[in-house]
């Protein structure tokens, strides 16, 4: 049976609202939490981007759900040794209920110091090296590292959880899924793609957890939900490498003019039909996912949690 979590959107909501949503998610019967890690929102309409590690500290004090970052980029904007410290602290605060989800990131968040944005193949090698650094620091003791991309000199973490933090690797194509199987303790993606899951499991990921994320817009009508989803998350329908390559929210706003409301309506479950929402989760279950995280688009969070707790979650369990 697939486990259902709630996806906290750091791009769409401020820190206090994210904490409020996490409390509502636990009360509504969700099993766990995802939280995005961004420096910028995708578009100005989304309008937020709090520092995820501060929010995780607050979450640890108000709810008991396991938390995964979905996902942190430990390769450019923040050095992997600093991410190692942040993740270790989060795991202590949550009493071991923390997973570090990592990926190769987007120029949107990582370009801010003015360096070149590496091509995908280079970012993958950087991620491998970053994961190695994080794991060595989580193992305890002093360590130094002189690698191709990073230097760590005589570093030691003194606040550590009882067990090393699990590291799940994000991927959106077969090469990334295969690599995640070899390097990750689990796999994260945002599409119910059985082939990606198979690529992960066949390349070292057998028996490891697979997490998926999706968006919905529970609303009074399908039209109202589609309009809200299009206004806030049209960027999700951009093709190819645009999501990784465009550097600013303004660039995404220009690109999403090509995304129609019908394109969003087709991709995102919208409206008050519980069956449509159930079927969207079942697509992940049928693709052999272990966990599915659902984000409600827009401000109507109370109606979403009420509907899902009474009409959707019971059908999935």
mmCIF file of C-alpha atoms in Angstrom:
data_model
loop_
_atom_site.group_PDB
_atom_site.id
_atom_site.type_symbol
_atom_site.label_atom_id
_atom_site.label_comp_id
_atom_site.label_asym_id
_atom_site.label_seq_id
_atom_site.Cartn_x
_atom_site.Cartn_y
_atom_site.Cartn_z
ATOM 1 C CA UNK A 1 0.000 0.000 0.000
ATOM 2 C CA UNK A 2 1.433 3.358 -1.025
ATOM 3 C CA UNK A 3 1.975 5.837 1.807
ATOM 4 C CA UNK A 4 0.547 9.336 1.301
ATOM 5 C CA UNK A 5 2.368 12.490 2.349
ATOM 6 C CA UNK A 6 1.797 16.206 1.972
ATOM 7 C CA UNK A 7 4.084 18.328 -0.208
ATOM 8 C CA UNK A 8 4.895 21.699 1.376
ATOM 9 C CA UNK A 9 5.601 24.293 -1.333
ATOM 10 C CA UNK A 10 8.298 26.752 -0.280
ATOM 11 C CA UNK A 11 7.749 28.602 -3.553
ATOM 12 C CA UNK A 12 4.091 29.342 -2.877
ATOM 13 C CA UNK A 13 3.905 29.854 0.896
ATOM 14 C CA UNK A 14 5.817 31.626 3.642
ATOM 15 C CA UNK A 15 7.370 29.893 6.643
ATOM 16 C CA UNK A 16 4.527 30.342 9.107
ATOM 17 C CA UNK A 17 1.943 29.118 6.611
ATOM 18 C CA UNK A 18 4.071 26.049 5.841
ATOM 19 C CA UNK A 19 4.140 25.200 9.543
ATOM 20 C CA UNK A 20 0.358 25.627 9.721
ATOM 21 C CA UNK A 21 -0.121 23.340 6.721
ATOM 22 C CA UNK A 22 2.115 20.678 8.250
ATOM 23 C CA UNK A 23 -0.039 20.639 11.383
ATOM 24 C CA UNK A 24 -3.198 20.358 9.267
ATOM 25 C CA UNK A 25 -1.632 17.542 7.236
ATOM 26 C CA UNK A 26 -0.903 15.504 10.337
ATOM 27 C CA UNK A 27 -4.398 16.093 11.704
ATOM 28 C CA UNK A 28 -5.920 15.092 8.346
ATOM 29 C CA UNK A 29 -4.128 11.738 8.345
ATOM 30 C CA UNK A 30 -1.192 12.288 5.995
ATOM 31 C CA UNK A 31 1.775 10.042 6.800
ATOM 32 C CA UNK A 32 4.764 12.275 6.085
ATOM 33 C CA UNK A 33 6.010 15.518 4.523
ATOM 34 C CA UNK A 34 7.980 16.698 1.521
ATOM 35 C CA UNK A 35 9.295 20.261 1.486
ATOM 36 C CA UNK A 36 10.875 22.058 -1.469
ATOM 37 C CA UNK A 37 14.217 23.854 -1.130
ATOM 38 C CA UNK A 38 14.453 27.043 -3.231
ATOM 39 C CA UNK A 39 16.166 30.416 -3.275
ATOM 40 C CA UNK A 40 13.637 31.857 -5.750
ATOM 41 C CA UNK A 41 10.070 30.907 -6.596
ATOM 42 C CA UNK A 42 9.521 29.767 -10.171
ATOM 43 C CA UNK A 43 7.389 32.853 -10.856
ATOM 44 C CA UNK A 44 6.620 36.038 -8.956
ATOM 45 C CA UNK A 45 2.976 34.957 -8.772
ATOM 46 C CA UNK A 46 4.013 32.118 -6.446
ATOM 47 C CA UNK A 47 5.682 34.779 -4.365
ATOM 48 C CA UNK A 48 7.729 33.009 -1.658
ATOM 49 C CA UNK A 49 10.981 31.236 -0.922
ATOM 50 C CA UNK A 50 11.825 30.869 2.792
ATOM 51 C CA UNK A 51 15.069 29.236 3.932
ATOM 52 C CA UNK A 52 14.107 25.594 4.177
ATOM 53 C CA UNK A 53 16.367 24.694 7.100
ATOM 54 C CA UNK A 54 14.734 27.283 9.351
ATOM 55 C CA UNK A 55 11.302 25.940 8.395
ATOM 56 C CA UNK A 56 12.348 22.333 9.081
ATOM 57 C CA UNK A 57 13.457 23.364 12.567
ATOM 58 C CA UNK A 58 10.010 24.827 13.193
ATOM 59 C CA UNK A 59 8.262 21.784 11.711
ATOM 60 C CA UNK A 60 10.159 19.494 14.060
ATOM 61 C CA UNK A 61 8.563 21.261 17.023
ATOM 62 C CA UNK A 62 4.927 21.165 15.892
ATOM 63 C CA UNK A 63 4.414 17.785 14.216
ATOM 64 C CA UNK A 64 5.843 14.272 14.303
ATOM 65 C CA UNK A 65 5.699 13.421 10.583
ATOM 66 C CA UNK A 66 8.875 12.308 8.773
ATOM 67 C CA UNK A 67 10.289 15.046 6.530
ATOM 68 C CA UNK A 68 12.161 14.817 3.210
ATOM 69 C CA UNK A 69 13.646 17.756 1.315
ATOM 70 C CA UNK A 70 12.389 17.603 -2.264
ATOM 71 C CA UNK A 71 14.951 18.428 -3.208
ATOM 72 C CA UNK A 72 18.122 20.088 -1.947
ATOM 73 C CA UNK A 73 20.886 20.945 -4.396
ATOM 74 C CA UNK A 74 24.210 20.477 -2.533
ATOM 75 C CA UNK A 75 26.531 21.325 -5.423
ATOM 76 C CA UNK A 76 26.644 25.086 -6.152
ATOM 77 C CA UNK A 77 24.769 27.538 -3.925
ATOM 78 C CA UNK A 78 25.657 25.740 -0.672
ATOM 79 C CA UNK A 79 28.777 23.642 -0.152
ATOM 80 C CA UNK A 80 28.061 19.969 0.604
ATOM 81 C CA UNK A 81 29.883 20.207 3.944
ATOM 82 C CA UNK A 82 27.367 22.850 5.053
ATOM 83 C CA UNK A 83 24.437 20.755 3.763
ATOM 84 C CA UNK A 84 25.851 17.846 5.785
ATOM 85 C CA UNK A 85 25.678 19.950 8.939
ATOM 86 C CA UNK A 86 22.164 21.206 8.153
ATOM 87 C CA UNK A 87 20.857 17.703 7.465
ATOM 88 C CA UNK A 88 22.465 16.275 10.603
ATOM 89 C CA UNK A 89 20.853 19.001 12.726
ATOM 90 C CA UNK A 90 17.463 18.401 11.076
ATOM 91 C CA UNK A 91 17.750 14.683 11.828
ATOM 92 C CA UNK A 92 18.492 15.411 15.477
ATOM 93 C CA UNK A 93 15.565 17.838 15.710
ATOM 94 C CA UNK A 94 13.171 15.289 14.164
ATOM 95 C CA UNK A 95 14.562 12.402 16.238
ATOM 96 C CA UNK A 96 15.712 10.568 13.138
ATOM 97 C CA UNK A 97 12.634 11.248 11.002
ATOM 98 C CA UNK A 98 14.503 13.189 8.334
ATOM 99 C CA UNK A 99 15.584 12.235 4.810
ATOM 100 C CA UNK A 100 17.873 14.410 2.711
ATOM 101 C CA UNK A 101 16.537 14.452 -0.831
ATOM 102 C CA UNK A 102 19.158 15.760 -3.250
ATOM 103 C CA UNK A 103 19.364 16.630 -6.926
ATOM 104 C CA UNK A 104 21.404 18.561 -9.466
ATOM 105 C CA UNK A 105 19.296 21.684 -9.093
ATOM 106 C CA UNK A 106 18.199 24.524 -11.340
ATOM 107 C CA UNK A 107 19.916 27.681 -12.512
ATOM 108 C CA UNK A 108 16.935 29.525 -10.993
ATOM 109 C CA UNK A 109 18.366 28.928 -7.528
ATOM 110 C CA UNK A 110 22.044 28.219 -8.107
ATOM 111 C CA UNK A 111 23.182 31.063 -10.383
ATOM 112 C CA UNK A 112 23.030 33.749 -7.712
ATOM 113 C CA UNK A 113 26.786 34.009 -7.056
ATOM 114 C CA UNK A 114 27.546 34.609 -10.723
ATOM 115 C CA UNK A 115 29.370 31.395 -11.578
ATOM 116 C CA UNK A 116 28.804 29.357 -14.713
ATOM 117 C CA UNK A 117 25.875 26.917 -14.639
ATOM 118 C CA UNK A 118 27.475 23.514 -15.316
ATOM 119 C CA UNK A 119 26.026 21.198 -17.985
ATOM 120 C CA UNK A 120 23.996 18.182 -16.796
ATOM 121 C CA UNK A 121 26.843 15.639 -17.021
ATOM 122 C CA UNK A 122 29.117 17.812 -14.877
ATOM 123 C CA UNK A 123 26.362 18.442 -12.343
ATOM 124 C CA UNK A 124 25.894 14.690 -11.964
ATOM 125 C CA UNK A 125 29.585 14.172 -11.141
ATOM 126 C CA UNK A 126 29.396 17.084 -8.708
ATOM 127 C CA UNK A 127 26.392 15.470 -7.034
ATOM 128 C CA UNK A 128 28.210 12.146 -6.660
ATOM 129 C CA UNK A 129 31.128 13.900 -4.982
ATOM 130 C CA UNK A 130 28.820 15.940 -2.762
ATOM 131 C CA UNK A 131 26.991 12.813 -1.579
ATOM 132 C CA UNK A 132 30.324 11.200 -0.737
ATOM 133 C CA UNK A 133 31.330 14.219 1.372
ATOM 134 C CA UNK A 134 28.011 14.307 3.216
ATOM 135 C CA UNK A 135 28.167 10.595 4.033
ATOM 136 C CA UNK A 136 31.748 10.841 5.326
ATOM 137 C CA UNK A 137 30.822 13.729 7.606
ATOM 138 C CA UNK A 138 27.741 11.912 8.868
ATOM 139 C CA UNK A 139 29.901 8.916 9.740
ATOM 140 C CA UNK A 140 31.602 11.013 12.439
ATOM 141 C CA UNK A 141 35.153 12.026 13.110
ATOM 142 C CA UNK A 142 37.352 14.543 11.378
ATOM 143 C CA UNK A 143 37.701 14.323 7.618
ATOM 144 C CA UNK A 144 39.445 16.101 4.766
ATOM 145 C CA UNK A 145 38.595 15.833 1.093
ATOM 146 C CA UNK A 146 40.484 17.132 -1.948
ATOM 147 C CA UNK A 147 38.338 16.285 -4.945
ATOM 148 C CA UNK A 148 37.637 17.402 -8.471
ATOM 149 C CA UNK A 149 34.975 19.906 -7.423
ATOM 150 C CA UNK A 150 35.208 20.378 -3.645
ATOM 151 C CA UNK A 151 37.730 20.779 -0.860
ATOM 152 C CA UNK A 152 36.995 19.979 2.767
ATOM 153 C CA UNK A 153 39.749 20.549 5.270
ATOM 154 C CA UNK A 154 39.716 19.075 8.783
ATOM 155 C CA UNK A 155 35.944 19.227 9.161
ATOM 156 C CA UNK A 156 33.945 17.408 11.817
ATOM 157 C CA UNK A 157 30.264 17.472 12.749
ATOM 158 C CA UNK A 158 29.684 17.438 16.487
ATOM 159 C CA UNK A 159 25.879 17.353 16.408
ATOM 160 C CA UNK A 160 24.974 14.060 14.760
ATOM 161 C CA UNK A 161 21.913 11.803 14.802
ATOM 162 C CA UNK A 162 22.217 8.237 16.062
ATOM 163 C CA UNK A 163 22.143 6.946 12.475
ATOM 164 C CA UNK A 164 23.480 8.630 9.307
ATOM 165 C CA UNK A 165 20.844 10.611 7.426
ATOM 166 C CA UNK A 166 19.385 8.643 4.473
ATOM 167 C CA UNK A 167 20.087 10.363 1.152
ATOM 168 C CA UNK A 168 17.501 9.974 -1.619
ATOM 169 C CA UNK A 169 18.482 11.071 -5.118
ATOM 170 C CA UNK A 170 16.158 12.836 -7.541
ATOM 171 C CA UNK A 171 15.942 11.923 -11.212
ATOM 172 C CA UNK A 172 13.737 12.674 -14.229
ATOM 173 C CA UNK A 173 15.274 10.471 -16.907
ATOM 174 C CA UNK A 174 16.597 6.919 -17.212
ATOM 175 C CA UNK A 175 20.262 7.885 -16.840
ATOM 176 C CA UNK A 176 19.544 9.808 -13.635
ATOM 177 C CA UNK A 177 17.369 6.961 -12.319
ATOM 178 C CA UNK A 178 20.121 4.413 -12.922
ATOM 179 C CA UNK A 179 22.639 6.668 -11.217
ATOM 180 C CA UNK A 180 20.278 7.144 -8.267
ATOM 181 C CA UNK A 181 20.106 3.367 -7.887
ATOM 182 C CA UNK A 182 23.879 3.232 -7.517
ATOM 183 C CA UNK A 183 24.358 6.259 -5.250
ATOM 184 C CA UNK A 184 21.125 6.842 -3.335
ATOM 185 C CA UNK A 185 19.394 5.282 -0.349
ATOM 186 C CA UNK A 186 16.151 6.004 -2.201
ATOM 187 C CA UNK A 187 14.761 7.714 -5.306
ATOM 188 C CA UNK A 188 12.603 10.835 -5.816
ATOM 189 C CA UNK A 189 10.767 11.905 -8.937
ATOM 190 C CA UNK A 190 7.632 13.793 -9.951
ATOM 191 C CA UNK A 191 6.008 11.547 -12.540
ATOM 192 C CA UNK A 192 4.306 8.141 -12.215
ATOM 193 C CA UNK A 193 6.765 6.511 -14.604
ATOM 194 C CA UNK A 194 7.184 2.755 -14.095
ATOM 195 C CA UNK A 195 10.185 2.705 -16.434
ATOM 196 C CA UNK A 196 12.060 5.164 -14.203
ATOM 197 C CA UNK A 197 11.289 3.078 -11.134
ATOM 198 C CA UNK A 198 12.461 -0.053 -12.944
ATOM 199 C CA UNK A 199 15.693 1.670 -14.029
ATOM 200 C CA UNK A 200 16.321 2.666 -10.424
ATOM 201 C CA UNK A 201 15.554 -0.755 -8.980
ATOM 202 C CA UNK A 202 17.534 -2.652 -11.639
ATOM 203 C CA UNK A 203 20.681 -0.615 -10.981
ATOM 204 C CA UNK A 204 21.153 -1.010 -7.252
ATOM 205 C CA UNK A 205 17.848 0.371 -6.021
ATOM 206 C CA UNK A 206 16.099 -2.921 -5.324
ATOM 207 C CA UNK A 207 14.399 -2.735 -1.943
ATOM 208 C CA UNK A 208 15.054 0.986 -1.577
ATOM 209 C CA UNK A 209 12.147 3.465 -1.199
ATOM 210 C CA UNK A 210 10.779 5.368 -4.193
ATOM 211 C CA UNK A 211 9.044 8.703 -3.582
ATOM 212 C CA UNK A 212 6.849 10.600 -6.023
ATOM 213 C CA UNK A 213 5.385 14.085 -5.949
ATOM 214 C CA UNK A 214 2.252 15.485 -7.572
ATOM 215 C CA UNK A 215 0.077 18.583 -7.511
ATOM 216 C CA UNK A 216 -3.687 18.926 -7.320
ATOM 217 C CA UNK A 217 -6.103 21.798 -7.026
ATOM 218 C CA UNK A 218 -9.157 20.848 -5.001
ATOM 219 C CA UNK A 219 -11.741 23.543 -5.727
ATOM 220 C CA UNK A 220 -15.440 24.225 -6.143
ATOM 221 C CA UNK A 221 -15.259 23.433 -9.876
ATOM 222 C CA UNK A 222 -12.818 22.034 -12.393
ATOM 223 C CA UNK A 223 -12.704 25.382 -14.183
ATOM 224 C CA UNK A 224 -11.844 27.287 -11.015
ATOM 225 C CA UNK A 225 -9.154 24.773 -10.109
ATOM 226 C CA UNK A 226 -7.626 24.837 -13.576
ATOM 227 C CA UNK A 227 -7.510 28.644 -13.543
ATOM 228 C CA UNK A 228 -5.741 28.645 -10.173
ATOM 229 C CA UNK A 229 -3.288 25.916 -11.186
ATOM 230 C CA UNK A 230 -2.508 27.732 -14.438
ATOM 231 C CA UNK A 231 -1.950 31.048 -12.673
ATOM 232 C CA UNK A 232 0.431 29.555 -10.102
ATOM 233 C CA UNK A 233 2.099 26.508 -11.661
ATOM 234 C CA UNK A 234 2.067 26.791 -15.464
ATOM 235 C CA UNK A 235 5.862 26.441 -15.282
ATOM 236 C CA UNK A 236 5.501 22.711 -14.594
ATOM 237 C CA UNK A 237 4.370 22.184 -18.191
ATOM 238 C CA UNK A 238 7.504 23.648 -19.781
ATOM 239 C CA UNK A 239 9.348 21.063 -21.881
ATOM 240 C CA UNK A 240 12.886 19.721 -21.871
ATOM 241 C CA UNK A 241 15.705 21.443 -19.988
ATOM 242 C CA UNK A 242 13.967 24.810 -19.607
ATOM 243 C CA UNK A 243 13.183 24.112 -15.957
ATOM 244 C CA UNK A 244 16.874 23.586 -15.229
ATOM 245 C CA UNK A 245 18.291 26.314 -17.477
ATOM 246 C CA UNK A 246 16.194 29.484 -17.085
ATOM 247 C CA UNK A 247 17.805 31.730 -14.457
ATOM 248 C CA UNK A 248 15.083 34.047 -13.091
ATOM 249 C CA UNK A 249 11.379 34.079 -12.238
ATOM 250 C CA UNK A 250 10.902 36.678 -14.992
ATOM 251 C CA UNK A 251 12.299 34.209 -17.539
ATOM 252 C CA UNK A 252 9.811 31.598 -16.385
ATOM 253 C CA UNK A 253 6.976 34.109 -16.564
ATOM 254 C CA UNK A 254 7.864 34.810 -20.184
ATOM 255 C CA UNK A 255 8.154 31.127 -21.064
ATOM 256 C CA UNK A 256 4.891 30.131 -19.399
ATOM 257 C CA UNK A 257 2.953 32.416 -21.737
ATOM 258 C CA UNK A 258 3.204 29.440 -24.094
ATOM 259 C CA UNK A 259 1.418 27.162 -21.573
ATOM 260 C CA UNK A 260 -2.358 27.107 -21.937
ATOM 261 C CA UNK A 261 -4.909 26.492 -19.243
ATOM 262 C CA UNK A 262 -5.992 23.322 -21.044
ATOM 263 C CA UNK A 263 -2.419 21.982 -20.840
ATOM 264 C CA UNK A 264 -2.493 22.473 -17.072
ATOM 265 C CA UNK A 265 -5.993 21.019 -16.782
ATOM 266 C CA UNK A 266 -4.821 17.867 -18.519
ATOM 267 C CA UNK A 267 -1.799 17.449 -16.228
ATOM 268 C CA UNK A 268 -3.202 18.469 -12.825
ATOM 269 C CA UNK A 269 -6.271 16.968 -11.112
ATOM 270 C CA UNK A 270 -8.578 19.940 -10.593
ATOM 271 C CA UNK A 271 -12.000 20.344 -9.029
ATOM 272 C CA UNK A 272 -14.185 18.563 -6.466
ATOM 273 C CA UNK A 273 -14.313 15.029 -7.919
ATOM 274 C CA UNK A 274 -12.650 12.693 -5.378
ATOM 275 C CA UNK A 275 -12.292 9.972 -7.995
ATOM 276 C CA UNK A 276 -10.029 12.123 -10.146
ATOM 277 C CA UNK A 277 -7.700 12.712 -7.180
ATOM 278 C CA UNK A 278 -7.756 9.042 -6.185
ATOM 279 C CA UNK A 279 -6.851 7.962 -9.711
ATOM 280 C CA UNK A 280 -3.893 10.339 -9.800
ATOM 281 C CA UNK A 281 -2.412 8.738 -6.685
ATOM 282 C CA UNK A 282 -3.193 5.247 -7.944
ATOM 283 C CA UNK A 283 -1.109 5.934 -11.060
ATOM 284 C CA UNK A 284 1.941 6.212 -8.787
ATOM 285 C CA UNK A 285 0.978 3.082 -6.870
ATOM 286 C CA UNK A 286 0.615 1.138 -10.125
ATOM 287 C CA UNK A 287 4.085 2.337 -11.157
ATOM 288 C CA UNK A 288 5.508 0.722 -7.982
ATOM 289 C CA UNK A 289 6.069 3.845 -5.895
ATOM 290 C CA UNK A 290 6.271 3.459 -2.126
ATOM 291 C CA UNK A 291 5.361 7.026 -1.148
ATOM 292 C CA UNK A 292 3.355 9.769 -2.875
ATOM 293 C CA UNK A 293 3.374 13.417 -1.793
ATOM 294 C CA UNK A 294 0.492 15.699 -2.763
ATOM 295 C CA UNK A 295 0.567 19.493 -2.932
ATOM 296 C CA UNK A 296 -2.631 21.516 -2.929
ATOM 297 C CA UNK A 297 -2.235 24.498 -5.257
ATOM 298 C CA UNK A 298 -3.598 27.805 -4.049
ATOM 299 C CA UNK A 299 -4.909 29.288 -0.818
ATOM 300 C CA UNK A 300 -7.874 26.962 -0.190
ATOM 301 C CA UNK A 301 -5.947 24.622 2.070
ATOM 302 C CA UNK A 302 -8.731 23.988 4.590
ATOM 303 C CA UNK A 303 -11.120 22.694 1.929
ATOM 304 C CA UNK A 304 -8.379 20.450 0.540
ATOM 305 C CA UNK A 305 -7.531 18.853 3.880
ATOM 306 C CA UNK A 306 -11.190 18.370 4.757
ATOM 307 C CA UNK A 307 -11.952 16.741 1.405
ATOM 308 C CA UNK A 308 -8.888 14.532 1.344
ATOM 309 C CA UNK A 309 -9.297 13.375 4.946
ATOM 310 C CA UNK A 310 -12.924 12.352 4.391
ATOM 311 C CA UNK A 311 -13.217 11.501 0.678
ATOM 312 C CA UNK A 312 -9.811 10.689 -0.810
ATOM 313 C CA UNK A 313 -7.514 9.150 1.784
ATOM 314 C CA UNK A 314 -10.128 6.559 2.876
ATOM 315 C CA UNK A 315 -10.375 5.355 -0.738
ATOM 316 C CA UNK A 316 -6.605 4.921 -0.917
ATOM 317 C CA UNK A 317 -6.409 2.909 2.295
#
